[in-house]
Coordinates of C-alpha atoms in Angstrom, one line a residue:
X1 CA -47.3 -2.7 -8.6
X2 CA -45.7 -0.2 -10.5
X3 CA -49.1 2.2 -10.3
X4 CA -48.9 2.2 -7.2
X5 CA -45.8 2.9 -6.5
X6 CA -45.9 5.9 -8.8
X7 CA -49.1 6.7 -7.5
X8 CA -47.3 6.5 -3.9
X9 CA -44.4 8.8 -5.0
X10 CA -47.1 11.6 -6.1
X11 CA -48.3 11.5 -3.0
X12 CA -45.4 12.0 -1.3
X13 CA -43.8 14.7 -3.6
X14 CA -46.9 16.8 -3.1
X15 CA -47.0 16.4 0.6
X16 CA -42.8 17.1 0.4
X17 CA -42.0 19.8 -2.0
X18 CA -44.0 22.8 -0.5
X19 CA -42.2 22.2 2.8
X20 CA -38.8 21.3 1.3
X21 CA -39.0 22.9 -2.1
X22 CA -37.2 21.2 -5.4
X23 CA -33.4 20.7 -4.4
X24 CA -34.0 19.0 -1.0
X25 CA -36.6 17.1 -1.7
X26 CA -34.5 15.8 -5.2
X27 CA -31.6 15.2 -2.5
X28 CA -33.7 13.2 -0.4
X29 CA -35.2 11.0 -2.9
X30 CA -32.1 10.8 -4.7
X31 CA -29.5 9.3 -1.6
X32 CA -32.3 7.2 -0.6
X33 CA -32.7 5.5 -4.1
X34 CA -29.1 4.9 -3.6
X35 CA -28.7 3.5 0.2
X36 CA -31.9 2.3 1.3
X37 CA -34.2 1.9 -1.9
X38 CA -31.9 1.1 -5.3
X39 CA -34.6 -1.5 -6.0
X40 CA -35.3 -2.5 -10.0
X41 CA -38.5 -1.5 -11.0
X42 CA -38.6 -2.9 -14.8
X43 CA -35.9 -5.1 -16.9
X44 CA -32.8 -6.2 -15.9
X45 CA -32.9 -9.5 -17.8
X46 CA -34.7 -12.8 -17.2
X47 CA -34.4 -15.1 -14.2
X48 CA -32.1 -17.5 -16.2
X49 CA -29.5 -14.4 -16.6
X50 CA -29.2 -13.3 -13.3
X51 CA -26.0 -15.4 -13.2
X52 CA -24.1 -12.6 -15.0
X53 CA -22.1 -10.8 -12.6
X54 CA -20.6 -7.4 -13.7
X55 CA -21.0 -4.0 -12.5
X56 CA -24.7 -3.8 -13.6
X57 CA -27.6 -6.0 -14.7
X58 CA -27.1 -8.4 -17.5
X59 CA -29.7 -6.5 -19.5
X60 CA -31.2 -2.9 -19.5
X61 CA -33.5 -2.4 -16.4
X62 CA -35.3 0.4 -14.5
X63 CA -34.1 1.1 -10.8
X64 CA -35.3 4.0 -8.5
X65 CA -32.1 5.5 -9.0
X66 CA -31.9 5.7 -12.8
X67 CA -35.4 7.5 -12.7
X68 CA -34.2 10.1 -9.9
X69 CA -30.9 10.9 -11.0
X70 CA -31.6 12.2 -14.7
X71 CA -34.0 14.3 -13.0
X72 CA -31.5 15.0 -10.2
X73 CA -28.8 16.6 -13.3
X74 CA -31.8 18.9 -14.5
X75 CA -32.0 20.3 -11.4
X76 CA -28.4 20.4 -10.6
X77 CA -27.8 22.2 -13.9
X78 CA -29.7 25.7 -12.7
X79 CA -26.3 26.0 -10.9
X80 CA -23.6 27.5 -13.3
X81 CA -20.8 25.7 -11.3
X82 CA -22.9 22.3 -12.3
X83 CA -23.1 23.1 -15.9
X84 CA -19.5 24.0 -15.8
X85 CA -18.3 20.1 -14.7
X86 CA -21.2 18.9 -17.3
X87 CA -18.6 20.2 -19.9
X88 CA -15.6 17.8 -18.3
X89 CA -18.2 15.0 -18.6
X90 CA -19.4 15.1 -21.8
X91 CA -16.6 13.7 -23.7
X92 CA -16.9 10.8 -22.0
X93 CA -20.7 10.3 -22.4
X94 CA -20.2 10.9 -26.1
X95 CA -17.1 8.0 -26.1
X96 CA -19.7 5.5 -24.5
X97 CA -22.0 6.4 -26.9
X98 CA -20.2 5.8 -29.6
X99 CA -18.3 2.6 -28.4
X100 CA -22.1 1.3 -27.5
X101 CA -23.3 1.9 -31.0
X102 CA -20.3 0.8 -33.1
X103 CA -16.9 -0.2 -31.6
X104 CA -18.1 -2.2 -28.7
X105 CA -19.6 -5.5 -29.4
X106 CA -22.5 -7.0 -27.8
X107 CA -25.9 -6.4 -26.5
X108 CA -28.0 -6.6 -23.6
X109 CA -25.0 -6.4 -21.0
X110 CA -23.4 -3.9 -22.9
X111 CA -26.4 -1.6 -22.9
X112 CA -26.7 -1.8 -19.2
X113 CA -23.1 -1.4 -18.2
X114 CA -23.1 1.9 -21.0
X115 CA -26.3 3.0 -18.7
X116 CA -24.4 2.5 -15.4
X117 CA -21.2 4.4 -16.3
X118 CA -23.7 6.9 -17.5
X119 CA -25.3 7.4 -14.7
X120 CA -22.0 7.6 -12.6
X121 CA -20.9 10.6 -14.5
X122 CA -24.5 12.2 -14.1
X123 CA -24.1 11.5 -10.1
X124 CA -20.9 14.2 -11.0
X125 CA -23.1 16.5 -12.1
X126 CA -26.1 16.0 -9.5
X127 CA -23.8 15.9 -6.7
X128 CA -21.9 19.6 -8.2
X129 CA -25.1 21.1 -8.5
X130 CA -26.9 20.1 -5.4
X131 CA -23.9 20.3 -3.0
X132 CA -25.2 23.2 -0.8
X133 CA -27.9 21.2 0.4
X134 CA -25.7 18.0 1.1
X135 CA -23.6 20.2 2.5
X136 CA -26.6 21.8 4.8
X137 CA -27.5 21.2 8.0
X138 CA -30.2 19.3 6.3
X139 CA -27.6 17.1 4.6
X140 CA -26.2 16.1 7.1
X141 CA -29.8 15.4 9.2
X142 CA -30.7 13.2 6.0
X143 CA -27.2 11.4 5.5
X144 CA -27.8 10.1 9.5
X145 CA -31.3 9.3 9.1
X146 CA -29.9 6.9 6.1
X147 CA -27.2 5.4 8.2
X148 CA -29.1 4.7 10.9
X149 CA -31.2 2.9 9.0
X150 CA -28.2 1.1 7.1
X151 CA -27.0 0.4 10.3
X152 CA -30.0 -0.7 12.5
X153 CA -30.1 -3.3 9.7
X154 CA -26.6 -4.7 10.3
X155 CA -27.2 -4.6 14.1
X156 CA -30.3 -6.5 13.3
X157 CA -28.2 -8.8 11.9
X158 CA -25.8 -9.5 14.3
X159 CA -28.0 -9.1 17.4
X160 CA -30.0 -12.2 16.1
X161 CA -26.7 -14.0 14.7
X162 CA -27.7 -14.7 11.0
X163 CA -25.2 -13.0 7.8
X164 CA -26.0 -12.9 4.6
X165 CA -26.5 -16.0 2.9
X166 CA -23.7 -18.0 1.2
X167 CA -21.3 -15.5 3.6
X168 CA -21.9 -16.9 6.7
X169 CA -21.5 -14.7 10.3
X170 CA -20.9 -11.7 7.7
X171 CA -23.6 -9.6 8.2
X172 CA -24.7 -8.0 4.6
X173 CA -27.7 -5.5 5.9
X174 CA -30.4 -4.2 3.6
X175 CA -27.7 -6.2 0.6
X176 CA -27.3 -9.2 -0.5
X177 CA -23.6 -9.0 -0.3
X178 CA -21.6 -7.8 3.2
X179 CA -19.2 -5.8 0.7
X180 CA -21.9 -3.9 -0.4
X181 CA -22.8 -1.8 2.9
X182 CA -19.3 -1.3 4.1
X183 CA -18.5 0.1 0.5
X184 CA -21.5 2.6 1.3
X185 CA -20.7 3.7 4.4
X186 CA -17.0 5.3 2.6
X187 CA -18.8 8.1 0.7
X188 CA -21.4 8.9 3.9
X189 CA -18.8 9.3 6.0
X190 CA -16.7 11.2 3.7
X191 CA -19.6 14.1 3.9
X192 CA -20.1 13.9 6.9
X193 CA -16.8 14.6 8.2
X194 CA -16.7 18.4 6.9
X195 CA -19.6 19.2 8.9
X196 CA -17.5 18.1 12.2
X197 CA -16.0 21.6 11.9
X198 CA -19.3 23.3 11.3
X199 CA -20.3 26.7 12.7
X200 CA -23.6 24.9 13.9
X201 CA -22.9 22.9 17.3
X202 CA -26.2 20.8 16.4
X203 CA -24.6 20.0 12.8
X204 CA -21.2 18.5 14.6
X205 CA -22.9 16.9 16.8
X206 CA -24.9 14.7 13.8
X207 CA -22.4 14.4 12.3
X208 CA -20.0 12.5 14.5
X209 CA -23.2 10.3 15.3
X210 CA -23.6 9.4 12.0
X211 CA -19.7 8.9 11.1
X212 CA -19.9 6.1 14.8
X213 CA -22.5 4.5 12.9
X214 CA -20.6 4.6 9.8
X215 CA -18.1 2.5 11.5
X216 CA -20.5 0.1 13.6
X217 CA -22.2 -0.6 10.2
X218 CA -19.0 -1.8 8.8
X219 CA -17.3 -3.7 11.0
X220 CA -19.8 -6.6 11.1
X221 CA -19.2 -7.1 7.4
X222 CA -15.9 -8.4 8.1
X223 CA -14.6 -7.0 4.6
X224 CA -10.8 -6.7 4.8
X225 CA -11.0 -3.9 2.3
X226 CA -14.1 -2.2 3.5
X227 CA -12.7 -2.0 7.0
X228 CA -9.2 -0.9 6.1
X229 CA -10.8 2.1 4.2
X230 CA -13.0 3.3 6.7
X231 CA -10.1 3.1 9.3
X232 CA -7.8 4.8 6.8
X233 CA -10.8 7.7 6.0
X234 CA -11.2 8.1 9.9
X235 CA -7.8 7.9 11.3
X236 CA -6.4 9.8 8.8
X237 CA -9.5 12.7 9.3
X238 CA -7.4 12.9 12.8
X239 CA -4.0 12.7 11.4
X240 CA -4.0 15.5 8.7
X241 CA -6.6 17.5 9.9
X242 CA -4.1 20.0 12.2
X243 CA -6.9 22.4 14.0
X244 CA -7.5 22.6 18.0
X245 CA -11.0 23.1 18.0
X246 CA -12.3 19.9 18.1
X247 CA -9.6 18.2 18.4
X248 CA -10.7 16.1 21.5
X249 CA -14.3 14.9 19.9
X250 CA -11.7 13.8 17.1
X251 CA -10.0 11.3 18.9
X252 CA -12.8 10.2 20.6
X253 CA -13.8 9.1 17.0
X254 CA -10.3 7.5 16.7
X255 CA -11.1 5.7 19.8
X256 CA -14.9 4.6 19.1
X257 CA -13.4 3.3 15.9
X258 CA -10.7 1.3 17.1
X259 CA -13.4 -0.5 20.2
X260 CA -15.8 -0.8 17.0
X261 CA -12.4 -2.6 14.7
X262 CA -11.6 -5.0 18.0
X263 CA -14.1 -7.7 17.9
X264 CA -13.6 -8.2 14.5
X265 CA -9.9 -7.5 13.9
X266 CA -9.0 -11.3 14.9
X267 CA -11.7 -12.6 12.7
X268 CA -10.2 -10.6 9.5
X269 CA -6.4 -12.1 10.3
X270 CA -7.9 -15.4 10.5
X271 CA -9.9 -14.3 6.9
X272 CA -5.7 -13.3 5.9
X273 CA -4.4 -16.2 7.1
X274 CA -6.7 -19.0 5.5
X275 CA -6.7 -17.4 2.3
X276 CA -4.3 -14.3 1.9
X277 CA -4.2 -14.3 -1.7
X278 CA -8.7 -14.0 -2.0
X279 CA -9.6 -17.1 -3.9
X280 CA -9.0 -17.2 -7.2
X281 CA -7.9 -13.2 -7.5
X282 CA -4.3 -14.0 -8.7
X283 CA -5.9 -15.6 -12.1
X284 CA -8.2 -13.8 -12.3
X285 CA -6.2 -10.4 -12.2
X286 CA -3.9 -12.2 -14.9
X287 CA -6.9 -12.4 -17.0
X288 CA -7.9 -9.2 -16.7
X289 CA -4.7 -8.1 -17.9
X290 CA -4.5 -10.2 -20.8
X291 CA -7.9 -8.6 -21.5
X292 CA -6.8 -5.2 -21.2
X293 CA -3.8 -5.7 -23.4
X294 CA -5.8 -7.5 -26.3
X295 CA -8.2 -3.9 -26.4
X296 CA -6.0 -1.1 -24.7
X297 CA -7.3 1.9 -26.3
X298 CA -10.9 1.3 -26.3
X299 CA -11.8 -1.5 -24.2
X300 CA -14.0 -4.4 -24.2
X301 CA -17.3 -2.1 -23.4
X302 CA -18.4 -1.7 -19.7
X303 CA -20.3 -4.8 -18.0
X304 CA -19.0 -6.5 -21.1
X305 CA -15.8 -8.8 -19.6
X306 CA -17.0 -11.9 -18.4
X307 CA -19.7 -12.6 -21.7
X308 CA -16.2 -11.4 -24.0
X309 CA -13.5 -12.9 -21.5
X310 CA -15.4 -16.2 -20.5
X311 CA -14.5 -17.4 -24.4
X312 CA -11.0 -16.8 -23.7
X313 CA -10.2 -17.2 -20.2
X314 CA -10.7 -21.1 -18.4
X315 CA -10.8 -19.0 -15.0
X316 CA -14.0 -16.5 -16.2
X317 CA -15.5 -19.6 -18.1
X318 CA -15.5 -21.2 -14.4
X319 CA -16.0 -19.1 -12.0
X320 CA -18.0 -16.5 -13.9
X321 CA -16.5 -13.8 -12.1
X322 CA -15.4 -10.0 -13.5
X323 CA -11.3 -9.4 -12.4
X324 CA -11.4 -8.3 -8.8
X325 CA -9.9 -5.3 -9.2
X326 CA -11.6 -2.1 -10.7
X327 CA -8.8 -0.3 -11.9
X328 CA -7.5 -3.4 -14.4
X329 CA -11.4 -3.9 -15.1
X330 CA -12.5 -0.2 -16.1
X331 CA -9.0 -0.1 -18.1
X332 CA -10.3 -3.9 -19.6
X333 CA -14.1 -2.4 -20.1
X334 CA -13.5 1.2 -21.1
X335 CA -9.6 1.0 -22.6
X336 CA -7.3 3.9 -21.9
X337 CA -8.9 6.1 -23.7
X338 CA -12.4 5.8 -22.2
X339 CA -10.6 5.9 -18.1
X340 CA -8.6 9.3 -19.4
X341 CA -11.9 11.0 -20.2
X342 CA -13.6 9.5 -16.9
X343 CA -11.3 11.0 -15.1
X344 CA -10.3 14.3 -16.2
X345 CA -13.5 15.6 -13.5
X346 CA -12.1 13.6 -10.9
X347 CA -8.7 14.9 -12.0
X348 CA -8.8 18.4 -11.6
X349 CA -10.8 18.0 -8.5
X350 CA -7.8 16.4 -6.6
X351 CA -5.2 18.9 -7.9
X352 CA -7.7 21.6 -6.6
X353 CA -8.1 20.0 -3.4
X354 CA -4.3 18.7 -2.9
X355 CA -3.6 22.6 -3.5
X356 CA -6.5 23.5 -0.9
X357 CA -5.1 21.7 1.8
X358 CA -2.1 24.7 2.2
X359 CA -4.5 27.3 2.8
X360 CA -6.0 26.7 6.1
X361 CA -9.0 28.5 5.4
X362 CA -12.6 28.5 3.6
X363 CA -13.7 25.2 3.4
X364 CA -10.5 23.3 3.4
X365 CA -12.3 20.6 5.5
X366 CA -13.8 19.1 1.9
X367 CA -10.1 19.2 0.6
X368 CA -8.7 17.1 3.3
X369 CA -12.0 14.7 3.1
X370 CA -11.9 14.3 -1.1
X371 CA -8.2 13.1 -0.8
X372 CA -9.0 10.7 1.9
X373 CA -12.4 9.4 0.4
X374 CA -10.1 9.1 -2.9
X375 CA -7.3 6.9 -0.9
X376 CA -10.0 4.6 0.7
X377 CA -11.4 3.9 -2.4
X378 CA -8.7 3.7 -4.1
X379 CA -7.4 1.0 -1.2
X380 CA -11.1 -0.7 -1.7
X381 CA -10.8 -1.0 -5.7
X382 CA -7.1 -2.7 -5.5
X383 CA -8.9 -5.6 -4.6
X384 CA -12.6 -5.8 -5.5
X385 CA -14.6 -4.3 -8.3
X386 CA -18.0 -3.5 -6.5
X387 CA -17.1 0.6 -6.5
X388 CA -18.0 0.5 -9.9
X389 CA -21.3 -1.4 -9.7
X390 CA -24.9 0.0 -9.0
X391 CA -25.6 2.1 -6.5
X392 CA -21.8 2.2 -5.0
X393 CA -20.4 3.8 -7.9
X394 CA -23.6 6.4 -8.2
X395 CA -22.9 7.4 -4.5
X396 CA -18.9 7.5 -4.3
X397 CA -19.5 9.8 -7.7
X398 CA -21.8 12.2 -5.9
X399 CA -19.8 12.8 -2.5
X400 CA -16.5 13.5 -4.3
X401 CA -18.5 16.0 -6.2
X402 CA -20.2 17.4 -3.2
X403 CA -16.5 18.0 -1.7
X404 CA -15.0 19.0 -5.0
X405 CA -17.6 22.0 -4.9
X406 CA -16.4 23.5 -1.8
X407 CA -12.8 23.7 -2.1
X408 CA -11.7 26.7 -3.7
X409 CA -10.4 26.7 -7.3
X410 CA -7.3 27.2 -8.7
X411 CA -7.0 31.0 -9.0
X412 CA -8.4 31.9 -5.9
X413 CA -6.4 29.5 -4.3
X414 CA -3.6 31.4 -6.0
X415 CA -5.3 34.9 -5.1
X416 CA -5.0 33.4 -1.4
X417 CA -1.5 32.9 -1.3
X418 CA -0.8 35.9 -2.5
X419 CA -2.9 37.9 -0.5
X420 CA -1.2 36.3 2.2
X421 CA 2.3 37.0 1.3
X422 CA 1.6 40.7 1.1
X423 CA -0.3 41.5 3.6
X424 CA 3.1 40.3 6.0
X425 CA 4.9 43.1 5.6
X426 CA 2.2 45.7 6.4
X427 CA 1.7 43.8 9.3
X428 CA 5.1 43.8 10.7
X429 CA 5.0 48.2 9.6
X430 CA 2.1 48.5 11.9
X431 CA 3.7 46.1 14.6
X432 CA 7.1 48.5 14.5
X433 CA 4.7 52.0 14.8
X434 CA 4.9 52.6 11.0
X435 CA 6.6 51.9 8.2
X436 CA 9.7 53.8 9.4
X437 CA 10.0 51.5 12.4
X438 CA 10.3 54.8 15.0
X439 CA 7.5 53.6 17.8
X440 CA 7.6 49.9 18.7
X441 CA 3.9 49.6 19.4
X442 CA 4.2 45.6 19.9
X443 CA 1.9 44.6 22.7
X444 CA 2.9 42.9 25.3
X445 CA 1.9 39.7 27.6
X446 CA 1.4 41.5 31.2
X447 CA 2.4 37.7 32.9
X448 CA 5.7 37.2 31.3
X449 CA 6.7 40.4 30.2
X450 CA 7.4 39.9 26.4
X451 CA 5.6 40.3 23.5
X452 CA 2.8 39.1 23.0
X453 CA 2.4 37.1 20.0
X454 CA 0.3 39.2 17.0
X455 CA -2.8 38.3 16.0
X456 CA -2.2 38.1 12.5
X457 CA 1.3 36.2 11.0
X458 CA 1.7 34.5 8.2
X459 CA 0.0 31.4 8.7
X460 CA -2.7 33.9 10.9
X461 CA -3.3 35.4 7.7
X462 CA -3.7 32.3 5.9
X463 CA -6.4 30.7 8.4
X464 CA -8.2 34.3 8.0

């Protein structure tokens, strides 16, 4: 099976790259392996431990994506902007190195959770390097052939009335679990939304067809989490993003999203209502505290909680379950120490975006869209783990690096400002005749007869 798939994938890639060349076809392969196609090839443990749930397989495996996205990085590294993150995410690679060969202890599990943290910090550096295709016209045609995919399977789903099993009217898609799909559709829709303000008419238009499907595909999950954060990432694209053009096709996304949230919204109160608290999260969460504080600074080892915590804790014994919340389980898994060097990229991404939101100009559409992708996933982790399993974690790693590389960085942000600041009062000298004020050259508005507003003021020259 597995020679013919590689057999298969020849074929394709020499029928693929001379049309595409390297980067896009790498991009296509790669988000496929990690919507449509993150199937395991190899490993991943034996039929009797595939009870283990954690955020990867209870043993080392081979999945489409772990192949593609080392060879994703070595591509993405030709770009000196790409090579420049790999430097923020080294440290942490060399901590799980060294907590998988010495301070961590156990084995199969270990290894493969010490893989998938890995390969979330690669999607860093993939998605950095190979962010002007994603953020392409191309992109955004292969992002909505994905979701239409993604979505015609939930559709599927709930046209012919079956959910996933165990979950029942949840419909779960192309995944075993409904989570999983909503959890998806947050990154896709996060790059999409940039390219609602692109120059290309055809791009916008893709775009807010694949950010509708986005939000059909997750509604029929009935995830309380996964449907808040779309809503949030969505509404919130309307509330903070403060530009006319557009601004009706914007609320009719607003709208579409709340008809596609009706149906469902009295199905997720009744979900509130017969069980507000989520099962057995309140122990659980306690556990995973208790956890963390036994190994603060270094951590139990990633996918490593419930074969350490199960000894300990009565509530992971029974229900075999990791805490269902990702922030107390990375700090459990990874310690403080191993989170503070995961998230130094991250980091410095945010402050450069939460600083690129002021400026009003150059790509300060991917500013607005990384702080909302971070709040909706942020809102998703408070009460589930599954944004740091395989391939959700890969994907949400990737798009906020594929935002993170178009917002401008600290000192030209600063450059910006300034530039902005100075170039007022040479504006107002040429509005007044001269910088000695003696001919009043201000145009004026031949229907009211008063000035005319100029065409460059402060916050003109900012949007410039």
């Amino acid at each position: 099976m597995l020679i013919l798939l590689a057999a298969a994938a020849c074929v394709v890639a020499a029928i693929v790259l001379p049309i595409w060349g390297v980067r896009r076809a790498i991009c296509a392969a790669l988000l496929t392996s990690l919507t449509i196609a993150p199937a395991r090839l190899l490993g991943g443990g034996s039929p009797d431990e595939q009870y283990l749930v954690g955020i990867s397989y209870p043993a080392p495996a081979v999945a489409t994506f772990t192949i593609l996205l080392p060879l994703a990085t070595i591509v993405a590294l030709a770009r000196p902007e790409a090579r420049r993150q790999a430097a923020l995410v080294v440290p942490f690679l060399l901590y799980v190195a060294a907590g998988t060969a010495g301070f961590w202890q156990g084995s199969g599990p270990l290894v493969s959770g010490a893989a998938q943290v890995g390969l979330i910090a690669l999607a860093w550096i993939a998605g950095t390097g190979l962010a002007p295709v994603m953020r392409s016209e191309f992109g955004v045609k292969l992002i909505l052939v994905l979701v239409t995919i993604l979505a015609g399977s939930v559709l599927l789903q709930v046209v012919q009335g079956v959910g996933a099993e165990d979950y029942g009217s949840r419909a779960s898609g192309l995944f075993g679990h409904p989570a999983t799909v909503g959890k998806l559709a947050l990154p896709l829709t996060a790059m999409l939304l940039p390219q609602t303000e692109a120059s290309s008419g055809r791009a916008r238009r893709l775009a807010y067809a694949g950010i509708v499907m986005c939000v059909a595909m997750t509604m029929p999950t009935q995830s309380r989490a996964n449907i808040s954060g779309i809503l949030l990432l969505v509404l919130g694209w309307v509330v903070i993003n403060r530009t006319k053009d557009g601004r009706g096709r914007r609320y009719g996304i607003a709208l579409v999203a709340a008809i596609a949230a009706a149906p469902y919204i009295p199905v997720v109160i009744t979900r509130f209502v017969r069980d507000p608290e989520g099962g057995e999260r309140p122990e659980l969460l306690a556990a995973g505290l208790r956890e963390f504080a036994a190994a603060r600074w270094t951590g139990l080892g990633p996918n490593n909680f419930v074969p350490t915590a199960q000894a300990r804790e009565i509530i992971v014994a029974v229900t075999g379950y990791p805490v269902h919340n990702a922030f107390v389980l990375a700090l459990a898994e990874l310690g403080l120490i191993g989170c503070f060097l995961a998230l130094v990229p991250l980091g410095y991404a945010l402050i450069k975006a939460i600083g690129g939101m002021r400026l009003r100009a150059g790509h300060v559409a991917e500013a607005r869209a990384l702080v909302l992708l971070v709040a909706a996933v942020a809102l998703v982790s408070w009460s589930g783990w599954g944004t740091l399993r395989y391939p959700v974690g890969q994907l949400i790693a990737f798009a906020c690096a594929v935002l993170a590389t178009g917002v401008p960085s600290l000192r030209e942000q600063r450059d910006r400002i300034t530039a902005s600041r100075t170039s007022v009062p040479h504006e107002q000298d040429a509005l007044r005749g001269g910088p000695s004020g003696a001919h009043r050259t201000v145009p004026r508005d031949e229907s009211r007869g008063e000035a005319a507003e100029p065409h460059h003021t402060a916050r003109g020259a900012l949007s410039a």
